[in-house]
PDB file of C-alpha atoms in Angstrom:
ATOM      1  CA  MET A 240     -38.752 -60.665 -32.618  1.00  0.00           C
ATOM      2  CA  LYS A 241     -40.333 -57.445 -33.849  1.00  0.00           C
ATOM      3  CA  ARG A 242     -42.779 -59.387 -36.023  1.00  0.00           C
ATOM      4  CA  GLN A 243     -43.767 -61.583 -33.073  1.00  0.00           C
ATOM      5  CA  TYR A 244     -44.075 -58.537 -30.831  1.00  0.00           C
ATOM      6  CA  TYR A 245     -46.477 -56.756 -33.183  1.00  0.00           C
ATOM      7  CA  ALA A 246     -48.440 -59.966 -33.769  1.00  0.00           C
ATOM      8  CA  TRP A 247     -48.965 -60.467 -30.021  1.00  0.00           C
ATOM      9  CA  LEU A 248     -49.724 -56.769 -29.632  1.00  0.00           C
ATOM     10  CA  PHE A 249     -52.717 -57.163 -31.958  1.00  0.00           C
ATOM     11  CA  LEU A 250     -53.728 -60.544 -30.536  1.00  0.00           C
ATOM     12  CA  VAL A 251     -53.678 -59.674 -26.824  1.00  0.00           C
ATOM     13  CA  PRO A 252     -56.875 -57.513 -26.751  1.00  0.00           C
ATOM     14  CA  ASN A 253     -58.867 -60.260 -28.459  1.00  0.00           C
ATOM     15  CA  LEU A 254     -57.358 -62.944 -26.216  1.00  0.00           C
ATOM     16  CA  VAL A 255     -58.221 -60.922 -23.097  1.00  0.00           C
ATOM     17  CA  ILE A 256     -61.836 -60.469 -24.202  1.00  0.00           C
ATOM     18  CA  PHE A 257     -62.086 -64.151 -25.188  1.00  0.00           C
ATOM     19  CA  THR A 258     -60.688 -65.233 -21.824  1.00  0.00           C
ATOM     20  CA  ILE A 259     -62.982 -62.965 -19.790  1.00  0.00           C
ATOM     21  CA  PHE A 260     -66.235 -63.626 -21.642  1.00  0.00           C
ATOM     22  CA  VAL A 261     -65.781 -67.211 -22.944  1.00  0.00           C
ATOM     23  CA  VAL A 262     -63.080 -69.195 -21.159  1.00  0.00           C
ATOM     24  CA  THR A 263     -63.749 -67.966 -17.612  1.00  0.00           C
ATOM     25  CA  PRO A 264     -67.558 -68.476 -17.692  1.00  0.00           C
ATOM     26  CA  ALA A 265     -67.082 -71.910 -19.278  1.00  0.00           C
ATOM     27  CA  LEU A 266     -64.677 -73.042 -16.575  1.00  0.00           C
ATOM     28  CA  SER A 267     -66.833 -71.484 -13.861  1.00  0.00           C
ATOM     29  CA  SER A 268     -69.773 -73.652 -14.958  1.00  0.00           C
ATOM     30  CA  PHE A 269     -67.955 -76.771 -13.751  1.00  0.00           C
ATOM     31  CA  TYR A 270     -67.627 -75.240 -10.278  1.00  0.00           C
ATOM     32  CA  TYR A 271     -71.166 -73.825 -10.088  1.00  0.00           C
ATOM     33  CA  ALA A 272     -72.569 -77.194 -11.204  1.00  0.00           C
ATOM     34  CA  LEU A 273     -71.440 -78.583  -7.855  1.00  0.00           C
ATOM     35  CA  THR A 274     -73.017 -75.804  -5.799  1.00  0.00           C
ATOM     36  CA  ASP A 275     -76.418 -74.446  -4.827  1.00  0.00           C
ATOM     37  CA  TYR A 276     -75.596 -70.917  -5.943  1.00  0.00           C
ATOM     38  CA  ASP A 277     -77.873 -68.015  -4.996  1.00  0.00           C
ATOM     39  CA  MET A 278     -77.802 -65.331  -7.714  1.00  0.00           C
ATOM     40  CA  ILE A 279     -79.401 -62.773  -5.369  1.00  0.00           C
ATOM     41  CA  ARG A 280     -76.846 -63.082  -2.572  1.00  0.00           C
ATOM     42  CA  PHE A 281     -73.963 -64.065  -4.864  1.00  0.00           C
ATOM     43  CA  SER A 282     -73.121 -66.996  -2.647  1.00  0.00           C
ATOM     44  CA  GLY A 283     -73.628 -70.727  -2.624  1.00  0.00           C
ATOM     45  CA  LYS A 284     -72.806 -73.897  -0.770  1.00  0.00           C
ATOM     46  CA  PHE A 285     -71.076 -76.962  -2.128  1.00  0.00           C
ATOM     47  CA  VAL A 286     -73.573 -79.790  -2.802  1.00  0.00           C
ATOM     48  CA  GLY A 287     -71.450 -82.182  -4.829  1.00  0.00           C
ATOM     49  CA  LEU A 288     -73.385 -84.190  -7.416  1.00  0.00           C
ATOM     50  CA  ALA A 289     -76.787 -83.331  -5.939  1.00  0.00           C
ATOM     51  CA  ASN A 290     -77.747 -81.206  -8.953  1.00  0.00           C
ATOM     52  CA  PHE A 291     -76.992 -84.052 -11.356  1.00  0.00           C
ATOM     53  CA  ARG A 292     -78.907 -86.552  -9.223  1.00  0.00           C
ATOM     54  CA  TYR A 293     -81.919 -84.233  -9.217  1.00  0.00           C
ATOM     55  CA  LEU A 294     -81.783 -83.737 -12.998  1.00  0.00           C
ATOM     56  CA  PHE A 295     -81.803 -87.452 -13.680  1.00  0.00           C
ATOM     57  CA  GLY A 296     -84.333 -88.167 -10.932  1.00  0.00           C
ATOM     58  CA  GLY A 297     -88.024 -88.713 -11.501  1.00  0.00           C
ATOM     59  CA  THR A 298     -89.116 -85.309 -10.164  1.00  0.00           C
ATOM     60  CA  SER A 299     -87.341 -83.186 -12.790  1.00  0.00           C
ATOM     61  CA  ASP A 300     -88.559 -82.469 -16.321  1.00  0.00           C
ATOM     62  CA  PHE A 301     -84.964 -82.435 -17.550  1.00  0.00           C
ATOM     63  CA  GLY A 302     -85.354 -85.874 -19.124  1.00  0.00           C
ATOM     64  CA  ARG A 303     -88.322 -84.717 -21.223  1.00  0.00           C
ATOM     65  CA  VAL A 304     -86.479 -81.582 -22.319  1.00  0.00           C
ATOM     66  CA  LEU A 305     -83.405 -83.616 -23.251  1.00  0.00           C
ATOM     67  CA  LEU A 306     -85.541 -86.089 -25.208  1.00  0.00           C
ATOM     68  CA  ARG A 307     -87.266 -83.195 -26.994  1.00  0.00           C
ATOM     69  CA  THR A 308     -83.847 -81.759 -27.850  1.00  0.00           C
ATOM     70  CA  PHE A 309     -82.763 -85.069 -29.379  1.00  0.00           C
ATOM     71  CA  MET A 310     -86.043 -85.261 -31.331  1.00  0.00           C
ATOM     72  CA  TYR A 311     -85.522 -81.722 -32.597  1.00  0.00           C
ATOM     73  CA  SER A 312     -81.957 -82.564 -33.651  1.00  0.00           C
ATOM     74  CA  ALA A 313     -83.073 -85.858 -35.227  1.00  0.00           C
ATOM     75  CA  MET A 314     -85.476 -83.920 -37.456  1.00  0.00           C
ATOM     76  CA  VAL A 315     -83.283 -80.916 -38.249  1.00  0.00           C
ATOM     77  CA  VAL A 316     -80.119 -82.842 -39.154  1.00  0.00           C
ATOM     78  CA  PRO A 317     -81.398 -85.129 -41.957  1.00  0.00           C
ATOM     79  CA  ILE A 318     -83.696 -82.479 -43.455  1.00  0.00           C
ATOM     80  CA  ALA A 319     -80.895 -79.888 -43.453  1.00  0.00           C
ATOM     81  CA  PHE A 320     -78.427 -82.446 -44.829  1.00  0.00           C
ATOM     82  CA  PHE A 321     -80.465 -83.500 -47.853  1.00  0.00           C
ATOM     83  CA  THR A 322     -81.787 -79.989 -48.492  1.00  0.00           C
ATOM     84  CA  SER A 323     -78.291 -78.486 -48.546  1.00  0.00           C
ATOM     85  CA  LEU A 324     -77.006 -81.357 -50.699  1.00  0.00           C
ATOM     86  CA  PHE A 325     -79.862 -80.850 -53.156  1.00  0.00           C
ATOM     87  CA  LEU A 326     -79.212 -77.096 -53.306  1.00  0.00           C
ATOM     88  CA  ALA A 327     -75.489 -77.713 -53.833  1.00  0.00           C
ATOM     89  CA  VAL A 328     -76.145 -80.077 -56.727  1.00  0.00           C
ATOM     90  CA  ILE A 329     -78.532 -77.590 -58.341  1.00  0.00           C
ATOM     91  CA  THR A 330     -76.161 -74.650 -57.991  1.00  0.00           C
ATOM     92  CA  SER A 331     -73.212 -76.699 -59.280  1.00  0.00           C
ATOM     93  CA  SER A 332     -74.946 -78.080 -62.354  1.00  0.00           C
ATOM     94  CA  ASP A 333     -73.990 -76.778 -65.778  1.00  0.00           C
ATOM     95  CA  LEU A 334     -77.629 -77.076 -66.822  1.00  0.00           C
ATOM     96  CA  ILE A 335     -78.710 -74.285 -64.459  1.00  0.00           C
ATOM     97  CA  LYS A 336     -78.325 -70.628 -65.387  1.00  0.00           C
ATOM     98  CA  GLY A 337     -77.700 -67.915 -62.812  1.00  0.00           C
ATOM     99  CA  LYS A 338     -75.873 -70.235 -60.404  1.00  0.00           C
ATOM    100  CA  ALA A 339     -74.123 -67.366 -58.635  1.00  0.00           C
ATOM    101  CA  PHE A 340     -77.445 -65.639 -57.974  1.00  0.00           C
ATOM    102  CA  LEU A 341     -79.024 -68.848 -56.679  1.00  0.00           C
ATOM    103  CA  ARG A 342     -76.091 -69.508 -54.350  1.00  0.00           C
ATOM    104  CA  ALA A 343     -76.373 -65.997 -52.930  1.00  0.00           C
ATOM    105  CA  LEU A 344     -80.151 -66.395 -52.570  1.00  0.00           C
ATOM    106  CA  PHE A 345     -79.897 -69.709 -50.728  1.00  0.00           C
ATOM    107  CA  TYR A 346     -77.009 -68.499 -48.553  1.00  0.00           C
ATOM    108  CA  TRP A 347     -78.773 -65.261 -47.610  1.00  0.00           C
ATOM    109  CA  PRO A 348     -80.807 -66.691 -44.643  1.00  0.00           C
ATOM    110  CA  TRP A 349     -77.566 -67.679 -42.911  1.00  0.00           C
ATOM    111  CA  LEU A 350     -76.457 -64.032 -42.925  1.00  0.00           C
ATOM    112  CA  LEU A 351     -79.561 -62.807 -41.124  1.00  0.00           C
ATOM    113  CA  SER A 352     -79.625 -62.185 -37.390  1.00  0.00           C
ATOM    114  CA  PRO A 353     -81.397 -64.973 -35.455  1.00  0.00           C
ATOM    115  CA  SER A 354     -83.573 -62.319 -33.820  1.00  0.00           C
ATOM    116  CA  ILE A 355     -84.696 -61.032 -37.219  1.00  0.00           C
ATOM    117  CA  ILE A 356     -85.439 -64.583 -38.355  1.00  0.00           C
ATOM    118  CA  GLY A 357     -87.475 -65.305 -35.233  1.00  0.00           C
ATOM    119  CA  VAL A 358     -89.494 -62.082 -35.395  1.00  0.00           C
ATOM    120  CA  SER A 359     -90.104 -62.372 -39.149  1.00  0.00           C
ATOM    121  CA  TRP A 360     -91.321 -65.967 -39.083  1.00  0.00           C
ATOM    122  CA  LYS A 361     -93.399 -65.275 -35.981  1.00  0.00           C
ATOM    123  CA  TRP A 362     -95.193 -62.613 -37.989  1.00  0.00           C
ATOM    124  CA  PHE A 363     -95.524 -64.842 -41.068  1.00  0.00           C
ATOM    125  CA  LEU A 364     -97.102 -67.675 -39.039  1.00  0.00           C
ATOM    126  CA  ASP A 365     -99.242 -65.626 -36.657  1.00  0.00           C
ATOM    127  CA  TYR A 366    -102.772 -67.037 -36.437  1.00  0.00           C
ATOM    128  CA  ASP A 367    -104.690 -63.750 -36.748  1.00  0.00           C
ATOM    129  CA  ALA A 368    -102.357 -61.400 -38.620  1.00  0.00           C
ATOM    130  CA  GLY A 369     -99.834 -63.770 -40.203  1.00  0.00           C
ATOM    131  CA  LEU A 370     -99.170 -63.373 -43.919  1.00  0.00           C
ATOM    132  CA  ILE A 371     -99.576 -67.097 -44.621  1.00  0.00           C
ATOM    133  CA  ASN A 372    -102.967 -67.341 -42.892  1.00  0.00           C
ATOM    134  CA  ILE A 373    -104.151 -64.158 -44.625  1.00  0.00           C
ATOM    135  CA  LEU A 374    -103.320 -65.740 -47.991  1.00  0.00           C
ATOM    136  CA  LEU A 375    -105.125 -68.918 -46.955  1.00  0.00           C
ATOM    137  CA  LEU A 376    -108.236 -66.924 -45.988  1.00  0.00           C
ATOM    138  CA  LYS A 377    -108.221 -65.035 -49.288  1.00  0.00           C
ATOM    139  CA  ASN A 378    -108.170 -68.363 -51.121  1.00  0.00           C
ATOM    140  CA  GLY A 379    -111.070 -69.772 -49.120  1.00  0.00           C
ATOM    141  CA  ALA A 380    -109.035 -71.973 -46.758  1.00  0.00           C
ATOM    142  CA  SER A 381    -109.141 -71.974 -42.978  1.00  0.00           C
ATOM    143  CA  PRO A 382    -106.265 -70.413 -40.995  1.00  0.00           C
ATOM    144  CA  ILE A 383    -103.771 -72.848 -39.496  1.00  0.00           C
ATOM    145  CA  PRO A 384    -102.679 -72.502 -35.843  1.00  0.00           C
ATOM    146  CA  TRP A 385     -98.979 -72.782 -36.659  1.00  0.00           C
ATOM    147  CA  LEU A 386     -97.740 -71.538 -33.284  1.00  0.00           C
ATOM    148  CA  LEU A 387    -100.743 -72.517 -31.157  1.00  0.00           C
ATOM    149  CA  ASP A 388    -100.758 -76.251 -31.806  1.00  0.00           C
ATOM    150  CA  ARG A 389     -97.927 -78.127 -30.057  1.00  0.00           C
ATOM    151  CA  ARG A 390     -97.029 -80.383 -32.988  1.00  0.00           C
ATOM    152  CA  LEU A 391     -97.288 -77.651 -35.609  1.00  0.00           C
ATOM    153  CA  ALA A 392     -95.195 -75.289 -33.489  1.00  0.00           C
ATOM    154  CA  PHE A 393     -92.483 -77.921 -33.115  1.00  0.00           C
ATOM    155  CA  LEU A 394     -92.537 -78.640 -36.851  1.00  0.00           C
ATOM    156  CA  SER A 395     -92.440 -74.896 -37.614  1.00  0.00           C
ATOM    157  CA  VAL A 396     -89.341 -74.451 -35.462  1.00  0.00           C
ATOM    158  CA  VAL A 397     -87.652 -77.356 -37.259  1.00  0.00           C
ATOM    159  CA  LEU A 398     -88.427 -75.976 -40.730  1.00  0.00           C
ATOM    160  CA  VAL A 399     -87.352 -72.434 -39.854  1.00  0.00           C
ATOM    161  CA  THR A 400     -84.068 -73.787 -38.486  1.00  0.00           C
ATOM    162  CA  VAL A 401     -83.496 -75.748 -41.700  1.00  0.00           C
ATOM    163  CA  TRP A 402     -84.318 -72.646 -43.741  1.00  0.00           C
ATOM    164  CA  ASN A 403     -81.655 -70.789 -41.754  1.00  0.00           C
ATOM    165  CA  VAL A 404     -78.777 -73.309 -41.963  1.00  0.00           C
ATOM    166  CA  ALA A 405     -79.293 -75.051 -45.324  1.00  0.00           C
ATOM    167  CA  GLY A 406     -77.448 -72.365 -47.289  1.00  0.00           C
ATOM    168  CA  TYR A 407     -74.440 -72.557 -44.983  1.00  0.00           C
ATOM    169  CA  PHE A 408     -74.038 -76.301 -45.511  1.00  0.00           C
ATOM    170  CA  MET A 409     -74.788 -75.866 -49.220  1.00  0.00           C
ATOM    171  CA  VAL A 410     -71.568 -73.846 -49.519  1.00  0.00           C
ATOM    172  CA  MET A 411     -69.614 -76.731 -47.940  1.00  0.00           C
ATOM    173  CA  PHE A 412     -71.040 -79.204 -50.430  1.00  0.00           C
ATOM    174  CA  ASN A 413     -70.405 -76.747 -53.274  1.00  0.00           C
ATOM    175  CA  SER A 414     -66.734 -76.583 -52.344  1.00  0.00           C
ATOM    176  CA  ALA A 415     -66.496 -80.371 -52.205  1.00  0.00           C
ATOM    177  CA  LEU A 416     -68.244 -80.782 -55.566  1.00  0.00           C
ATOM    178  CA  THR A 417     -65.978 -78.294 -57.316  1.00  0.00           C
ATOM    179  CA  ALA A 418     -62.922 -80.087 -55.862  1.00  0.00           C
ATOM    180  CA  ILE A 419     -63.825 -83.338 -57.633  1.00  0.00           C
ATOM    181  CA  PRO A 420     -61.753 -83.646 -60.835  1.00  0.00           C
ATOM    182  CA  THR A 421     -63.718 -83.400 -64.083  1.00  0.00           C
ATOM    183  CA  GLU A 422     -62.024 -86.615 -65.215  1.00  0.00           C
ATOM    184  CA  VAL A 423     -64.212 -88.501 -62.712  1.00  0.00           C
ATOM    185  CA  TYR A 424     -67.385 -87.205 -64.366  1.00  0.00           C
ATOM    186  CA  GLU A 425     -66.044 -87.898 -67.858  1.00  0.00           C
ATOM    187  CA  ALA A 426     -64.941 -91.454 -67.031  1.00  0.00           C
ATOM    188  CA  ALA A 427     -68.336 -92.267 -65.527  1.00  0.00           C
ATOM    189  CA  ALA A 428     -70.116 -90.853 -68.586  1.00  0.00           C
ATOM    190  CA  LEU A 429     -67.932 -92.931 -70.908  1.00  0.00           C
ATOM    191  CA  ASP A 430     -68.844 -96.048 -68.915  1.00  0.00           C
ATOM    192  CA  GLY A 431     -72.496 -95.369 -69.676  1.00  0.00           C
ATOM    193  CA  ALA A 432     -73.610 -94.357 -66.186  1.00  0.00           C
ATOM    194  CA  ASN A 433     -76.602 -92.028 -66.094  1.00  0.00           C
ATOM    195  CA  ARG A 434     -76.732 -88.938 -63.884  1.00  0.00           C
ATOM    196  CA  TRP A 435     -78.436 -90.750 -60.983  1.00  0.00           C
ATOM    197  CA  VAL A 436     -75.897 -93.587 -60.947  1.00  0.00           C
ATOM    198  CA  ARG A 437     -72.984 -91.177 -61.387  1.00  0.00           C
ATOM    199  CA  PHE A 438     -74.061 -89.182 -58.363  1.00  0.00           C
ATOM    200  CA  TRP A 439     -74.883 -91.947 -55.854  1.00  0.00           C
ATOM    201  CA  LYS A 440     -72.239 -94.491 -56.922  1.00  0.00           C
ATOM    202  CA  ILE A 441     -69.322 -92.193 -57.733  1.00  0.00           C
ATOM    203  CA  ILE A 442     -69.819 -88.577 -56.650  1.00  0.00           C
ATOM    204  CA  PHE A 443     -71.512 -89.079 -53.282  1.00  0.00           C
ATOM    205  CA  PRO A 444     -68.805 -91.461 -51.925  1.00  0.00           C
ATOM    206  CA  LEU A 445     -66.226 -88.782 -52.743  1.00  0.00           C
ATOM    207  CA  LEU A 446     -68.280 -86.318 -50.685  1.00  0.00           C
ATOM    208  CA  LYS A 447     -68.152 -88.531 -47.587  1.00  0.00           C
ATOM    209  CA  PRO A 448     -65.650 -86.390 -45.569  1.00  0.00           C
ATOM    210  CA  THR A 449     -67.742 -83.278 -46.205  1.00  0.00           C
ATOM    211  CA  ALA A 450     -70.953 -85.195 -45.517  1.00  0.00           C
ATOM    212  CA  VAL A 451     -69.622 -86.355 -42.153  1.00  0.00           C
ATOM    213  CA  LEU A 452     -68.564 -82.806 -41.297  1.00  0.00           C
ATOM    214  CA  VAL A 453     -71.998 -81.446 -42.221  1.00  0.00           C
ATOM    215  CA  LEU A 454     -73.751 -84.131 -40.168  1.00  0.00           C
ATOM    216  CA  VAL A 455     -71.683 -83.464 -37.055  1.00  0.00           C
ATOM    217  CA  LEU A 456     -71.797 -79.664 -37.323  1.00  0.00           C
ATOM    218  CA  SER A 457     -75.548 -79.661 -37.930  1.00  0.00           C
ATOM    219  CA  THR A 458     -76.020 -81.950 -34.938  1.00  0.00           C
ATOM    220  CA  ILE A 459     -73.968 -79.659 -32.698  1.00  0.00           C
ATOM    221  CA  MET A 460     -75.758 -76.558 -33.974  1.00  0.00           C
ATOM    222  CA  SER A 461     -79.192 -78.125 -33.439  1.00  0.00           C
ATOM    223  CA  MET A 462     -78.316 -79.377 -29.951  1.00  0.00           C
ATOM    224  CA  ARG A 463     -77.350 -75.862 -28.852  1.00  0.00           C
ATOM    225  CA  SER A 464     -80.092 -73.918 -30.671  1.00  0.00           C
ATOM    226  CA  PHE A 465     -81.320 -70.952 -28.672  1.00  0.00           C
ATOM    227  CA  GLU A 466     -81.776 -67.570 -30.345  1.00  0.00           C
ATOM    228  CA  ILE A 467     -84.245 -68.427 -33.094  1.00  0.00           C
ATOM    229  CA  ILE A 468     -86.435 -70.600 -30.855  1.00  0.00           C
ATOM    230  CA  TYR A 469     -86.359 -68.075 -28.012  1.00  0.00           C
ATOM    231  CA  VAL A 470     -87.537 -65.214 -30.244  1.00  0.00           C
ATOM    232  CA  PHE A 471     -89.791 -67.339 -32.442  1.00  0.00           C
ATOM    233  CA  THR A 472     -91.843 -69.297 -29.890  1.00  0.00           C
ATOM    234  CA  ALA A 473     -90.204 -68.615 -26.475  1.00  0.00           C
ATOM    235  CA  GLY A 474     -90.396 -72.371 -25.958  1.00  0.00           C
ATOM    236  CA  GLY A 475     -94.166 -72.504 -26.350  1.00  0.00           C
ATOM    237  CA  PRO A 476     -96.955 -73.275 -26.593  1.00  0.00           C
ATOM    238  CA  GLY A 477     -96.426 -74.540 -23.080  1.00  0.00           C
ATOM    239  CA  THR A 478     -93.106 -76.344 -23.289  1.00  0.00           C
ATOM    240  CA  ALA A 479     -93.653 -77.835 -26.769  1.00  0.00           C
ATOM    241  CA  THR A 480     -90.569 -76.178 -28.280  1.00  0.00           C
ATOM    242  CA  THR A 481     -88.436 -75.815 -25.157  1.00  0.00           C
ATOM    243  CA  VAL A 482     -85.080 -77.466 -25.840  1.00  0.00           C
ATOM    244  CA  LEU A 483     -82.023 -77.768 -23.639  1.00  0.00           C
ATOM    245  CA  ALA A 484     -80.500 -74.343 -24.312  1.00  0.00           C
ATOM    246  CA  GLN A 485     -83.783 -72.615 -23.419  1.00  0.00           C
ATOM    247  CA  LYS A 486     -84.131 -74.764 -20.300  1.00  0.00           C
ATOM    248  CA  ILE A 487     -80.666 -73.686 -19.174  1.00  0.00           C
ATOM    249  CA  TYR A 488     -81.529 -70.028 -19.722  1.00  0.00           C
ATOM    250  CA  TYR A 489     -84.868 -70.211 -17.911  1.00  0.00           C
ATOM    251  CA  THR A 490     -83.368 -72.109 -14.973  1.00  0.00           C
ATOM    252  CA  ALA A 491     -80.491 -69.661 -14.549  1.00  0.00           C
ATOM    253  CA  PHE A 492     -82.133 -66.294 -15.131  1.00  0.00           C
ATOM    254  CA  LEU A 493     -85.834 -66.813 -14.363  1.00  0.00           C
ATOM    255  CA  GLU A 494     -85.684 -69.415 -11.597  1.00  0.00           C
ATOM    256  CA  ARG A 495     -82.276 -68.079 -10.466  1.00  0.00           C
ATOM    257  CA  LYS A 496     -80.895 -71.606  -9.985  1.00  0.00           C
ATOM    258  CA  LEU A 497     -77.412 -71.049 -11.354  1.00  0.00           C
ATOM    259  CA  GLY A 498     -76.057 -74.308  -9.945  1.00  0.00           C
ATOM    260  CA  MET A 499     -78.779 -76.365 -11.616  1.00  0.00           C
ATOM    261  CA  ALA A 500     -78.371 -74.492 -14.904  1.00  0.00           C
ATOM    262  CA  SER A 501     -74.607 -75.016 -14.766  1.00  0.00           C
ATOM    263  CA  ALA A 502     -75.151 -78.754 -14.277  1.00  0.00           C
ATOM    264  CA  MET A 503     -77.321 -78.777 -17.406  1.00  0.00           C
ATOM    265  CA  SER A 504     -74.669 -76.885 -19.349  1.00  0.00           C
ATOM    266  CA  VAL A 505     -72.015 -79.395 -18.253  1.00  0.00           C
ATOM    267  CA  ILE A 506     -74.222 -82.213 -19.538  1.00  0.00           C
ATOM    268  CA  LEU A 507     -74.687 -80.350 -22.819  1.00  0.00           C
ATOM    269  CA  PHE A 508     -70.925 -79.822 -23.009  1.00  0.00           C
ATOM    270  CA  ALA A 509     -70.374 -83.565 -22.508  1.00  0.00           C
ATOM    271  CA  ILE A 510     -72.798 -84.355 -25.332  1.00  0.00           C
ATOM    272  CA  LEU A 511     -71.149 -81.865 -27.700  1.00  0.00           C
ATOM    273  CA  ILE A 512     -67.601 -82.971 -26.896  1.00  0.00           C
ATOM    274  CA  THR A 513     -68.638 -86.570 -27.525  1.00  0.00           C
ATOM    275  CA  LEU A 514     -69.994 -85.628 -30.942  1.00  0.00           C
ATOM    276  CA  SER A 515     -66.780 -83.724 -31.704  1.00  0.00           C
ATOM    277  CA  LEU A 516     -64.654 -86.757 -30.795  1.00  0.00           C
ATOM    278  CA  ILE A 517     -66.810 -88.919 -33.052  1.00  0.00           C
ATOM    279  CA  GLN A 518     -66.216 -86.424 -35.858  1.00  0.00           C
ATOM    280  CA  ILE A 519     -62.447 -86.512 -35.345  1.00  0.00           C
ATOM    281  CA  ARG A 520     -62.409 -90.314 -35.269  1.00  0.00           C
ATOM    282  CA  ILE A 521     -64.423 -90.669 -38.476  1.00  0.00           C
ATOM    283  CA  LEU A 522     -62.365 -88.040 -40.312  1.00  0.00           C
ATOM    284  CA  GLU A 523     -59.140 -89.727 -39.220  1.00  0.00           C
ATOM    285  CA  GLU A 524     -60.405 -93.019 -40.605  1.00  0.00           C
ATOM    286  CA  GLU A 525     -61.217 -91.285 -43.885  1.00  0.00           C
ATOM    287  CA  VAL A 526     -57.659 -89.983 -44.128  1.00  0.00           C
TER     288      VAL A 526
END
C-alpha cells in the first residue's frame, strides 16, 4: 500500500496537468464543434452539424486545404521512409567507420526545436539574404525564389520536414536491423545471395513490422504538422503551404471562429484515429 501511495503521489501532479491541458480541451472540441462559439463574448449557440455542412460545402476552402494536407503527407511519408531506411542501412553496415558519430549527426535535427528549424531554414532559403542564394550568386548562378514561388515553397517545406524526422525513424530501423540474428545474414551469404538480394529478399521482409510503424507514424506526424510550417512559411506564399493544422489555428485565433475550428479538429481526429486503427490491425496480422 505504501508503494502504491508514493507512486500515485508522484503521478497525480502530472495527471492533473495532463487532464487540464490535454484531455479537457480535447473533449471540449467535440462540444464546440456543434456550436457557433464567440471567443469575444465567451458564449455560443448550438448549431448542430452546421459547421460540418459548411466545411464540406462548395463555399469553403476546407476541401482544398485538406487535399493539400494529403498531398503534403503523400510526399513526406515515402521520402522520409526511404531516406531513414537508407541512413539506417549505412549506419548499421560494418563497412562504414564512425557509425556512432553518423547516427548522432543524422539524429541531431530531431532534437532541435521546431521554431529553431523554421527560423534557420527561412534564413538559409531567403531570396535576398539567404545563404544558399548567396552561394549561388558567388558561383555565377541566379538566385532561386525558394519561398516566393508556390511550388518551390511547398517542396521546401516537404524537404525540411523530411530533414527533421528522418533521423528519428532511422533509429527505429537501426533497432530492427540489430535485432535480426547474424545467422540470417550468414545463411544468405552461404546461399550465394549478393548484398542487394539479401536486403530486399531477406532483410526487408523481416523489417515489415517496423516499416509499417514508421509509415503510420510518419503519416500521423505529417497530417498534424504545424510548428515548422508556421515559423518557416506561415502558410505562404498565399495559401501554398497552408495545411490543416495551420487552417485550424488561423480559424480559431485569427478569425475567432472556435466552433468552425473545433469541427476541423474533430475531422482531423477522425483521420488520425482511422490511421491508428489501421496500424493496430496490420500489426496484429503480423503477430
